[in-house]
Every structure is written in structure tokens, then in C-alpha cells.
PDB file of C-alpha atoms and ligand atoms in Angstrom:
ATOM      1  CA  MET A   1       0.000   0.000   0.000  1.00 59.00           C
ATOM      2  CA  GLY A   2       1.238   3.484  -0.801  1.00 87.00           C
ATOM      3  CA  ILE A   3       1.711   6.245   1.717  1.00 95.00           C
ATOM      4  CA  GLU A   4      -0.936   8.936   1.421  1.00 97.00           C
ATOM      5  CA  ARG A   5       0.068  12.580   1.112  1.00 98.00           C
ATOM      6  CA  LEU A   6      -2.611  14.726   2.686  1.00 98.00           C
ATOM      7  CA  ALA A   7      -4.156  17.747   1.015  1.00 98.00           C
ATOM      8  CA  PRO A   8      -4.106  20.943   3.109  1.00 98.00           C
ATOM      9  CA  ARG A   9      -7.770  20.550   4.021  1.00 98.00           C
ATOM     10  CA  HIS A  10      -7.029  17.079   5.358  1.00 98.00           C
ATOM     11  CA  VAL A  11      -4.026  18.348   7.312  1.00 98.00           C
ATOM     12  CA  ALA A  12      -6.474  20.777   8.938  1.00 98.00           C
ATOM     13  CA  ARG A  13      -8.635  17.818  10.044  1.00 98.00           C
ATOM     14  CA  MET A  14      -5.543  16.051  11.390  1.00 98.00           C
ATOM     15  CA  ARG A  15      -4.633  19.211  13.301  1.00 98.00           C
ATOM     16  CA  ALA A  16      -8.043  19.141  14.990  1.00 98.00           C
ATOM     17  CA  ALA A  17      -7.767  15.437  15.857  1.00 99.00           C
ATOM     18  CA  GLY A  18      -4.196  15.885  17.084  1.00 99.00           C
ATOM     19  CA  ARG A  19      -5.154  18.820  19.276  1.00 98.00           C
ATOM     20  CA  ALA A  20      -8.009  16.821  20.774  1.00 98.00           C
ATOM     21  CA  ALA A  21      -5.662  13.964  21.701  1.00 99.00           C
ATOM     22  CA  ALA A  22      -3.076  16.393  23.112  1.00 99.00           C
ATOM     23  CA  ALA A  23      -5.710  18.193  25.170  1.00 98.00           C
ATOM     24  CA  THR A  24      -6.957  14.910  26.626  1.00 99.00           C
ATOM     25  CA  LEU A  25      -3.394  13.894  27.495  1.00 99.00           C
ATOM     26  CA  ALA A  26      -2.930  17.261  29.253  1.00 98.00           C
ATOM     27  CA  HIS A  27      -6.214  16.717  31.099  1.00 98.00           C
ATOM     28  CA  VAL A  28      -4.939  13.373  32.412  1.00 98.00           C
ATOM     29  CA  ALA A  29      -1.570  14.917  33.314  1.00 98.00           C
ATOM     30  CA  ALA A  30      -3.297  17.578  35.419  1.00 98.00           C
ATOM     31  CA  HIS A  31      -5.078  14.882  37.452  1.00 98.00           C
ATOM     32  CA  LEU A  32      -2.175  12.518  38.156  1.00 98.00           C
ATOM     33  CA  ARG A  33      -1.539  11.976  41.853  1.00 97.00           C
ATOM     34  CA  PRO A  34      -0.277   9.190  44.095  1.00 98.00           C
ATOM     35  CA  GLY A  35      -3.008   6.761  45.174  1.00 98.00           C
ATOM     36  CA  MET A  36      -5.150   6.984  42.057  1.00 98.00           C
ATOM     37  CA  SER A  37      -5.717   3.855  39.982  1.00 98.00           C
ATOM     38  CA  THR A  38      -4.861   3.522  36.333  1.00 98.00           C
ATOM     39  CA  ALA A  39      -8.568   2.664  35.796  1.00 98.00           C
ATOM     40  CA  GLU A  40      -9.319   6.236  36.928  1.00 98.00           C
ATOM     41  CA  LEU A  41      -7.003   7.454  34.154  1.00 98.00           C
ATOM     42  CA  ASP A  42      -9.061   5.424  31.705  1.00 98.00           C
ATOM     43  CA  ARG A  43     -12.252   7.097  32.977  1.00 98.00           C
ATOM     44  CA  LEU A  44     -10.665  10.533  32.611  1.00 98.00           C
ATOM     45  CA  VAL A  45      -9.713   9.729  29.017  1.00 99.00           C
ATOM     46  CA  ARG A  46     -13.186   8.454  28.141  1.00 98.00           C
ATOM     47  CA  GLU A  47     -14.893  11.527  29.653  1.00 98.00           C
ATOM     48  CA  ASP A  48     -12.537  14.100  28.186  1.00 99.00           C
ATOM     49  CA  THR A  49     -12.459  12.459  24.753  1.00 99.00           C
ATOM     50  CA  ALA A  50     -16.273  12.414  24.617  1.00 98.00           C
ATOM     51  CA  ARG A  51     -16.428  16.044  25.791  1.00 98.00           C
ATOM     52  CA  ARG A  52     -14.366  16.941  22.723  1.00 98.00           C
ATOM     53  CA  GLY A  53     -16.720  15.084  20.391  1.00 98.00           C
ATOM     54  CA  ALA A  54     -14.077  12.448  19.721  1.00 98.00           C
ATOM     55  CA  ARG A  55     -13.745   8.696  20.193  1.00 98.00           C
ATOM     56  CA  PRO A  56     -10.831   6.832  21.837  1.00 98.00           C
ATOM     57  CA  SER A  57      -9.225   5.088  18.843  1.00 98.00           C
ATOM     58  CA  GLN A  58      -7.564   2.447  20.999  1.00 98.00           C
ATOM     59  CA  LEU A  59     -10.780   1.135  22.594  1.00 98.00           C
ATOM     60  CA  GLY A  60     -11.518  -2.208  20.933  1.00 98.00           C
ATOM     61  CA  TYR A  61      -8.533  -1.930  18.584  1.00 98.00           C
ATOM     62  CA  HIS A  62      -7.669  -5.581  17.877  1.00 98.00           C
ATOM     63  CA  GLY A  63      -9.630  -6.210  21.076  1.00 98.00           C
ATOM     64  CA  PHE A  64      -7.706  -3.754  23.278  1.00 98.00           C
ATOM     65  CA  PRO A  65     -10.017  -3.439  26.311  1.00 98.00           C
ATOM     66  CA  ALA A  66      -9.402   0.198  27.321  1.00 98.00           C
ATOM     67  CA  ALA A  67      -9.461   3.766  26.021  1.00 98.00           C
ATOM     68  CA  VAL A  68      -5.850   4.523  26.918  1.00 99.00           C
ATOM     69  CA  CYS A  69      -2.551   2.704  27.404  1.00 99.00           C
ATOM     70  CA  THR A  70      -1.083   3.253  30.885  1.00 99.00           C
ATOM     71  CA  SER A  71       2.441   1.848  31.089  1.00 98.00           C
ATOM     72  CA  ARG A  72       3.987   2.109  34.565  1.00 98.00           C
ATOM     73  CA  ASN A  73       7.682   1.615  35.438  1.00 98.00           C
ATOM     74  CA  ASP A  74       8.860  -1.651  33.796  1.00 98.00           C
ATOM     75  CA  VAL A  75       5.849  -1.746  31.427  1.00 98.00           C
ATOM     76  CA  VAL A  76       7.233  -0.504  28.114  1.00 98.00           C
ATOM     77  CA  CYS A  77       3.874  -0.076  26.361  1.00 98.00           C
ATOM     78  CA  HIS A  78       0.251  -1.214  25.944  1.00 98.00           C
ATOM     79  CA  GLY A  79      -0.357  -1.367  29.699  1.00 98.00           C
ATOM     80  CA  ILE A  80      -4.047  -1.974  30.402  1.00 98.00           C
ATOM     81  CA  PRO A  81      -5.621   0.320  33.034  1.00 98.00           C
ATOM     82  CA  ARG A  82      -6.746  -1.563  36.151  1.00 98.00           C
ATOM     83  CA  ASP A  83      -8.698  -0.846  39.323  1.00 98.00           C
ATOM     84  CA  ASP A  84      -6.053  -2.594  41.411  1.00 98.00           C
ATOM     85  CA  GLU A  85      -3.044  -0.757  39.988  1.00 98.00           C
ATOM     86  CA  ARG A  86      -2.384   2.440  41.943  1.00 98.00           C
ATOM     87  CA  LEU A  87       0.142   5.183  41.282  1.00 98.00           C
ATOM     88  CA  GLU A  88       2.812   5.478  43.949  1.00 98.00           C
ATOM     89  CA  ALA A  89       5.344   8.199  44.642  1.00 98.00           C
ATOM     90  CA  GLY A  90       8.486   7.276  42.717  1.00 98.00           C
ATOM     91  CA  ASP A  91       6.633   5.776  39.739  1.00 98.00           C
ATOM     92  CA  ILE A  92       6.974   6.851  36.152  1.00 98.00           C
ATOM     93  CA  ILE A  93       3.981   6.237  33.903  1.00 98.00           C
ATOM     94  CA  ALA A  94       3.512   6.568  30.154  1.00 99.00           C
ATOM     95  CA  VAL A  95       0.020   7.640  29.084  1.00 99.00           C
ATOM     96  CA  ASP A  96      -0.748   7.073  25.395  1.00 99.00           C
ATOM     97  CA  VAL A  97      -3.875   8.838  24.095  1.00 99.00           C
ATOM     98  CA  THR A  98      -5.252   8.361  20.586  1.00 99.00           C
ATOM     99  CA  SER A  99      -8.406  10.224  19.541  1.00 99.00           C
ATOM    100  CA  GLU A 100     -10.541   9.934  16.431  1.00 98.00           C
ATOM    101  CA  LEU A 101     -12.270  13.183  15.520  1.00 98.00           C
ATOM    102  CA  ASP A 102     -14.530  13.321  12.452  1.00 98.00           C
ATOM    103  CA  GLY A 103     -12.805  10.231  11.057  1.00 98.00           C
ATOM    104  CA  TRP A 104      -9.204  11.423  11.568  1.00 98.00           C
ATOM    105  CA  HIS A 105      -6.788  10.218  14.241  1.00 99.00           C
ATOM    106  CA  GLY A 106      -4.271  11.948  16.509  1.00 99.00           C
ATOM    107  CA  ASP A 107      -1.844   9.894  18.615  1.00 99.00           C
ATOM    108  CA  THR A 108       0.342  11.192  21.447  1.00 99.00           C
ATOM    109  CA  CYS A 109       2.071   9.813  24.510  1.00 99.00           C
ATOM    110  CA  ALA A 110       4.080  11.242  27.380  1.00 99.00           C
ATOM    111  CA  THR A 111       5.730   9.766  30.448  1.00 99.00           C
ATOM    112  CA  PHE A 112       5.132  11.450  33.809  1.00 98.00           C
ATOM    113  CA  ALA A 113       6.959  11.257  37.111  1.00 98.00           C
ATOM    114  CA  ILE A 114       4.889  10.695  40.252  1.00 98.00           C
ATOM    115  CA  GLY A 115       6.709  12.271  43.183  1.00 97.00           C
ATOM    116  CA  GLU A 116      10.455  11.716  43.097  1.00 96.00           C
ATOM    117  CA  PRO A 117      11.487   8.777  40.905  1.00 97.00           C
ATOM    118  CA  SER A 118      14.975   7.266  41.051  1.00 98.00           C
ATOM    119  CA  PRO A 119      17.773   8.994  39.104  1.00 98.00           C
ATOM    120  CA  GLU A 120      17.684   6.056  36.660  1.00 98.00           C
ATOM    121  CA  ALA A 121      13.947   6.498  36.039  1.00 98.00           C
ATOM    122  CA  ARG A 122      14.407  10.253  35.586  1.00 98.00           C
ATOM    123  CA  HIS A 123      17.226   9.606  33.136  1.00 98.00           C
ATOM    124  CA  VAL A 124      15.256   7.189  30.975  1.00 98.00           C
ATOM    125  CA  LEU A 125      12.309   9.600  30.966  1.00 98.00           C
ATOM    126  CA  GLU A 126      14.436  12.556  29.851  1.00 98.00           C
ATOM    127  CA  VAL A 127      16.280  10.508  27.213  1.00 98.00           C
ATOM    128  CA  ALA A 128      12.963   9.225  25.793  1.00 98.00           C
ATOM    129  CA  ARG A 129      11.695  12.789  25.434  1.00 98.00           C
ATOM    130  CA  ARG A 130      14.925  13.913  23.798  1.00 98.00           C
ATOM    131  CA  CYS A 131      14.912  10.892  21.442  1.00 99.00           C
ATOM    132  CA  ARG A 132      11.369  11.717  20.315  1.00 99.00           C
ATOM    133  CA  ASP A 133      12.298  15.354  19.764  1.00 99.00           C
ATOM    134  CA  ALA A 134      15.543  14.486  17.928  1.00 98.00           C
ATOM    135  CA  GLY A 135      13.564  12.182  15.643  1.00 98.00           C
ATOM    136  CA  ILE A 136      11.073  14.957  14.932  1.00 99.00           C
ATOM    137  CA  ALA A 137      13.933  17.364  14.189  1.00 98.00           C
ATOM    138  CA  ALA A 138      15.255  14.920  11.569  1.00 98.00           C
ATOM    139  CA  VAL A 139      11.955  14.730   9.650  1.00 98.00           C
ATOM    140  CA  ARG A 140      11.626  16.668   6.407  1.00 98.00           C
ATOM    141  CA  ASP A 141      10.662  16.110   2.773  1.00 98.00           C
ATOM    142  CA  GLY A 142      13.045  13.647   1.109  1.00 98.00           C
ATOM    143  CA  VAL A 143      14.503  12.085   4.261  1.00 98.00           C
ATOM    144  CA  ARG A 144      14.301   8.307   4.541  1.00 98.00           C
ATOM    145  CA  VAL A 145      12.543   6.558   7.393  1.00 98.00           C
ATOM    146  CA  GLY A 146      15.857   4.931   8.323  1.00 98.00           C
ATOM    147  CA  ASP A 147      17.547   8.328   8.666  1.00 98.00           C
ATOM    148  CA  VAL A 148      15.100   9.251  11.419  1.00 98.00           C
ATOM    149  CA  GLY A 149      15.595   5.946  13.232  1.00 98.00           C
ATOM    150  CA  ALA A 150      19.376   6.267  13.111  1.00 98.00           C
ATOM    151  CA  VAL A 151      19.284   9.700  14.779  1.00 98.00           C
ATOM    152  CA  ILE A 152      17.065   8.377  17.566  1.00 98.00           C
ATOM    153  CA  GLU A 153      19.146   5.273  18.235  1.00 98.00           C
ATOM    154  CA  ALA A 154      22.412   7.246  18.225  1.00 98.00           C
ATOM    155  CA  LEU A 155      21.128   9.609  20.905  1.00 98.00           C
ATOM    156  CA  ALA A 156      19.864   6.738  23.071  1.00 98.00           C
ATOM    157  CA  ALA A 157      23.208   4.926  22.744  1.00 98.00           C
ATOM    158  CA  ARG A 158      25.146   8.082  23.695  1.00 98.00           C
ATOM    159  CA  GLU A 159      23.089   8.201  26.887  1.00 98.00           C
ATOM    160  CA  GLY A 160      23.660   4.521  27.702  1.00 97.00           C
ATOM    161  CA  CYS A 161      20.081   3.625  26.812  1.00 98.00           C
ATOM    162  CA  GLY A 162      18.376   1.133  24.487  1.00 98.00           C
ATOM    163  CA  ILE A 163      15.492   1.404  22.035  1.00 98.00           C
ATOM    164  CA  VAL A 164      12.712  -1.185  22.097  1.00 98.00           C
ATOM    165  CA  ARG A 165      12.680  -2.765  18.641  1.00 98.00           C
ATOM    166  CA  GLU A 166       9.282  -4.421  18.841  1.00 97.00           C
ATOM    167  CA  VAL A 167       7.326  -1.153  18.637  1.00 97.00           C
ATOM    168  CA  GLY A 168       7.640   1.594  16.042  1.00 98.00           C
ATOM    169  CA  GLY A 169       5.996   4.700  14.769  1.00 98.00           C
ATOM    170  CA  HIS A 170       3.522   4.546  11.911  1.00 98.00           C
ATOM    171  CA  GLY A 171       1.612   6.416   9.312  1.00 98.00           C
ATOM    172  CA  ILE A 172      -1.646   7.855  10.643  1.00 98.00           C
ATOM    173  CA  GLY A 173      -4.687   9.534   9.138  1.00 98.00           C
ATOM    174  CA  ARG A 174      -8.104   8.024   8.539  1.00 98.00           C
ATOM    175  CA  ALA A 175      -6.846   5.036  10.559  1.00 98.00           C
ATOM    176  CA  MET A 176      -4.678   4.959  13.674  1.00 98.00           C
ATOM    177  CA  HIS A 177      -2.078   2.693  12.095  1.00 98.00           C
ATOM    178  CA  LEU A 178      -1.096   3.097   8.433  1.00 98.00           C
ATOM    179  CA  PRO A 179       2.120   2.558   6.485  1.00 97.00           C
ATOM    180  CA  PRO A 180       4.983   3.282   6.737  1.00 98.00           C
ATOM    181  CA  HIS A 181       6.363   1.520   9.795  1.00 98.00           C
ATOM    182  CA  ILE A 182       8.915   3.804  11.451  1.00 98.00           C
ATOM    183  CA  GLU A 183      11.750   1.974  13.210  1.00 98.00           C
ATOM    184  CA  HIS A 184      13.453   4.064  15.894  1.00 98.00           C
ATOM    185  CA  PHE A 185      16.796   2.341  15.240  1.00 98.00           C
ATOM    186  CA  GLY A 186      18.926   0.979  12.432  1.00 97.00           C
ATOM    187  CA  PRO A 187      21.221   2.376   9.773  1.00 98.00           C
ATOM    188  CA  PRO A 188      20.440   5.567   7.844  1.00 98.00           C
ATOM    189  CA  GLY A 189      19.617   5.539   4.148  1.00 97.00           C
ATOM    190  CA  ARG A 190      17.039   2.756   4.261  1.00 96.00           C
ATOM    191  CA  GLY A 191      13.276   2.639   3.933  1.00 96.00           C
ATOM    192  CA  PRO A 192      10.791   4.815   2.082  1.00 97.00           C
ATOM    193  CA  ARG A 193      11.333   8.537   1.656  1.00 98.00           C
ATOM    194  CA  LEU A 194       9.119  10.851   3.681  1.00 98.00           C
ATOM    195  CA  ARG A 195       7.302  13.380   1.527  1.00 98.00           C
ATOM    196  CA  ALA A 196       5.490  16.608   2.366  1.00 98.00           C
ATOM    197  CA  GLY A 197       1.923  15.847   3.397  1.00 98.00           C
ATOM    198  CA  MET A 198       2.652  12.454   4.946  1.00 98.00           C
ATOM    199  CA  ALA A 199       1.415  12.125   8.534  1.00 98.00           C
ATOM    200  CA  ILE A 200       3.419   9.836  10.817  1.00 98.00           C
ATOM    201  CA  THR A 201       4.151   9.257  14.477  1.00 99.00           C
ATOM    202  CA  ILE A 202       7.523   9.303  16.192  1.00 99.00           C
ATOM    203  CA  GLU A 203       7.288   7.325  19.442  1.00 99.00           C
ATOM    204  CA  PRO A 204      10.523   5.764  20.686  1.00 98.00           C
ATOM    205  CA  ILE A 205      10.436   3.591  23.795  1.00 98.00           C
ATOM    206  CA  VAL A 206      13.693   3.946  25.713  1.00 98.00           C
ATOM    207  CA  THR A 207      15.172   1.537  28.268  1.00 98.00           C
ATOM    208  CA  LEU A 208      18.190   1.557  30.547  1.00 96.00           C
ATOM    209  CA  GLY A 209      20.768  -0.710  28.932  1.00 82.00           C
ATOM    210  CA  PRO A 210      19.728  -3.323  26.367  1.00 88.00           C
ATOM    211  CA  ALA A 211      16.065  -3.257  25.399  1.00 93.00           C
ATOM    212  CA  ARG A 212      14.982  -6.834  26.045  1.00 96.00           C
ATOM    213  CA  VAL A 213      11.222  -7.183  26.526  1.00 98.00           C
ATOM    214  CA  ARG A 214       8.593  -9.836  27.172  1.00 97.00           C
ATOM    215  CA  LEU A 215       4.819  -9.985  26.772  1.00 98.00           C
ATOM    216  CA  ASP A 216       2.482 -10.670  29.709  1.00 98.00           C
ATOM    217  CA  ALA A 217      -0.108 -13.463  29.516  1.00 97.00           C
ATOM    218  CA  ASP A 218      -2.781 -10.809  28.748  1.00 97.00           C
ATOM    219  CA  GLY A 219      -1.281 -10.561  25.252  1.00 98.00           C
ATOM    220  CA  TRP A 220      -0.829  -6.767  25.501  1.00 98.00           C
ATOM    221  CA  THR A 221       1.364  -5.651  28.391  1.00 98.00           C
ATOM    222  CA  MET A 222       4.985  -5.496  27.285  1.00 98.00           C
ATOM    223  CA  ARG A 223       7.656  -5.302  30.022  1.00 98.00           C
ATOM    224  CA  THR A 224      11.401  -5.007  30.269  1.00 98.00           C
ATOM    225  CA  LEU A 225      12.968  -8.418  30.842  1.00 97.00           C
ATOM    226  CA  ASP A 226      15.043  -7.177  33.777  1.00 96.00           C
ATOM    227  CA  GLY A 227      12.298  -5.131  35.448  1.00 97.00           C
ATOM    228  CA  SER A 228      14.055  -1.807  34.874  1.00 97.00           C
ATOM    229  CA  PRO A 229      11.978   1.295  34.078  1.00 98.00           C
ATOM    230  CA  SER A 230      11.294   2.451  30.526  1.00 98.00           C
ATOM    231  CA  ALA A 231       9.733   5.578  29.057  1.00 98.00           C
ATOM    232  CA  GLN A 232       7.994   6.679  25.869  1.00 99.00           C
ATOM    233  CA  PHE A 233       7.036   9.963  24.236  1.00 99.00           C
ATOM    234  CA  GLU A 234       5.025  10.296  21.033  1.00 99.00           C
ATOM    235  CA  HIS A 235       3.864  13.017  18.690  1.00 99.00           C
ATOM    236  CA  THR A 236       1.874  12.878  15.475  1.00 99.00           C
ATOM    237  CA  VAL A 237       3.554  15.058  12.832  1.00 99.00           C
ATOM    238  CA  VAL A 238       2.952  16.003   9.209  1.00 99.00           C
ATOM    239  CA  VAL A 239       5.966  16.287   6.930  1.00 98.00           C
ATOM    240  CA  THR A 240       6.575  19.703   5.336  1.00 98.00           C
ATOM    241  CA  PRO A 241       9.109  20.763   2.666  1.00 96.00           C
ATOM    242  CA  THR A 242      11.558  22.027   5.297  1.00 96.00           C
ATOM    243  CA  GLY A 243      10.691  19.943   8.362  1.00 98.00           C
ATOM    244  CA  CYS A 244       7.469  18.885   9.968  1.00 98.00           C
ATOM    245  CA  GLU A 245       4.561  20.283  11.943  1.00 98.00           C
ATOM    246  CA  VAL A 246       3.706  18.680  15.292  1.00 99.00           C
ATOM    247  CA  LEU A 247      -0.037  17.980  15.191  1.00 99.00           C
ATOM    248  CA  THR A 248      -0.267  17.025  18.880  1.00 99.00           C
ATOM    249  CA  PRO A 249       1.330  20.029  20.628  1.00 98.00           C
ATOM    250  CA  PRO A 250       0.631  20.329  24.360  1.00 97.00           C
ATOM    251  CA  PRO A 251      -2.121  22.948  24.775  1.00 95.00           C
TER     252      PRO A 251
HETATM  253  N1  LIG B   1      -1.407   4.534  20.552  1.00 58.54           N
HETATM  254  C1  LIG B   1      -0.624   3.349  20.311  1.00 58.54           C
HETATM  255  C2  LIG B   1       0.430   3.742  19.292  1.00 58.54           C
HETATM  256  O1  LIG B   1       1.127   4.674  19.533  1.00 58.54           O
HETATM  257  C3  LIG B   1      -1.480   2.228  19.835  1.00 58.54           C
HETATM  258  C4  LIG B   1      -1.671   1.194  20.852  1.00 58.54           C
HETATM  259  S1  LIG B   1      -2.689  -0.006  20.230  1.00 58.54           S
HETATM  260  C5  LIG B   1      -3.604  -0.502  21.541  1.00 58.54           C
HETATM  261  O2  LIG B   1       0.558   3.255  18.224  1.00 58.54           O
HETATM  262  F1  LIG B   1      -4.476  -1.330  21.090  1.00 58.54           F
HETATM  263  F2  LIG B   1      -2.784  -1.042  22.448  1.00 58.54           F
HETATM  264  F3  LIG B   1      -4.203   0.516  22.095  1.00 58.54           F
HETATM  265 CO1  LIG B   2       1.369   5.614  17.695  1.00 58.54          CO
HETATM  266 CO1  LIG B   3       0.188   6.154  20.735  1.00 58.54          CO
END
């Protein structure tokens, strides 16, 4: 399947969907506190998404049972919100919000510190944010997907961190997941060229040391093999001739 290049009027729709997702993520961020359950985060996402006239894209996606992914500490991604999982001081938690507005999707994730996490957890959180932003800075018309991944992996390696290989960014538009697949690692010069009008996500998951992961019996929750903390940040962007526009900016 080819990679769609969006007309300006469709970029405008993506902007609206992206802003809705970013606003819901900010709404969750404003309510985070020790003692609350991740199921409460799911309720916040459902309420705020509905208030914006949107739908949580993740709910029911390949059977995913929640509106949001809540990935705490050693959970690298796709954590399922639960009543019996409570935030504690010292945790870090990634909250991944995807909203569908008028048929278009916006996808964004950030990792938050609850209280005072360990220096290691703080480090992985900061490196994940910087890796996402370095990837975004590498995006422009004509660049190959592999060029973006190489920049991200190089930064993680410089900081003594790993990149989870099992999860990548993706095209996004009238569906949450579209081609191309965006690896956040690997050599430059490979993969399809990004062209102005393409909408993609950049969403590296960063670990301390090598990024070995395993899947829980629930078929969704992915964890680090050694139990160390990991972090993820994600933006939806649209490629422009000279760079890209972030479609999920924090409000
Ligand atoms: N929002 C996630 C992403 O960044 C999608 C998770 S799929 C789910 O691609 F089913 F786990 F929600
Ligand atoms: Co995504
Ligand atoms: Co996401």
C-alpha cells in the first residue's frame, strides 16, 4: 500500500484530531496523583475524549479493552488500566492517548513522574523525550525513514540507553495505524522517503541498557525483561518541505 500525502484541508482535520488527543493527554496529566488507579485514568480519558466530540481510537482496537494505554515503570507499552493498579510516589507512567475526531486520528504519549522517581527512572524519561524530539527534528521532505531511526538510536546509545525494537511509529490519518512503519533504530539511508503531506508518528520507547522485553499473559502488556523502568514519548507530525509540523502540541 502506498503512503498517502494529505491535502491541506485534510491536514487541517488532522490538526483538529491531534489537538483533541493532546488536550486529553494534558487533562490526564493535570489529574495525576499518588493513590489513584490507572482505571481512573481510563475514565478521565473516556470523559474528556467524549467532551471533545471524539472517540478513543484504541478502545476495541484488535480487542484492546481500554481507552488509553497506561504503562507504569517496567511496562514498556500497551499497559491496560486496572482498578487494582495504583500510582505510587516514585513511579513513572507513560500515558498514550489516541483520539478519532470526524474520522481522523491523533496519537500522542508522554511519560510522567509521580513524586520523586529514582535517578535512573528520571534519566530514561528525559532521554525518551529527547529521542522523540531528535527524531522529529530529523523529519523533512526527502529524508528516509531509516535516517530518522538512526538519529534516535544514536542519541539513546550516547546516553547509555536502548530502544525497544518491537514497537515503532507509523503512518496515521483516517486510521490509527497506516504505512509506513517507522523503526526508531537501524542504519540511515534505508526505507521509504518521507514526503510533504505524509502524517506519521515518532514514538521511541527507551530503556536503561539493552532493550529486552517480554509480553504478559494478557497478550498486551509489554515489560522489560530485567524489570528496569522504561519511558515513551510520542507526537503525530505532518511532513513539510523544510521539516514537519507537530499535530499534537501540548495545549
Ligand atoms: N497509541 C498506540 C500507538 O502509539 C497504539 C496502541 S494499540 C492498543 O501506536 F491497542 F494497544 F491501544
Ligand atoms: Co502511535
Ligand atoms: Co500512541
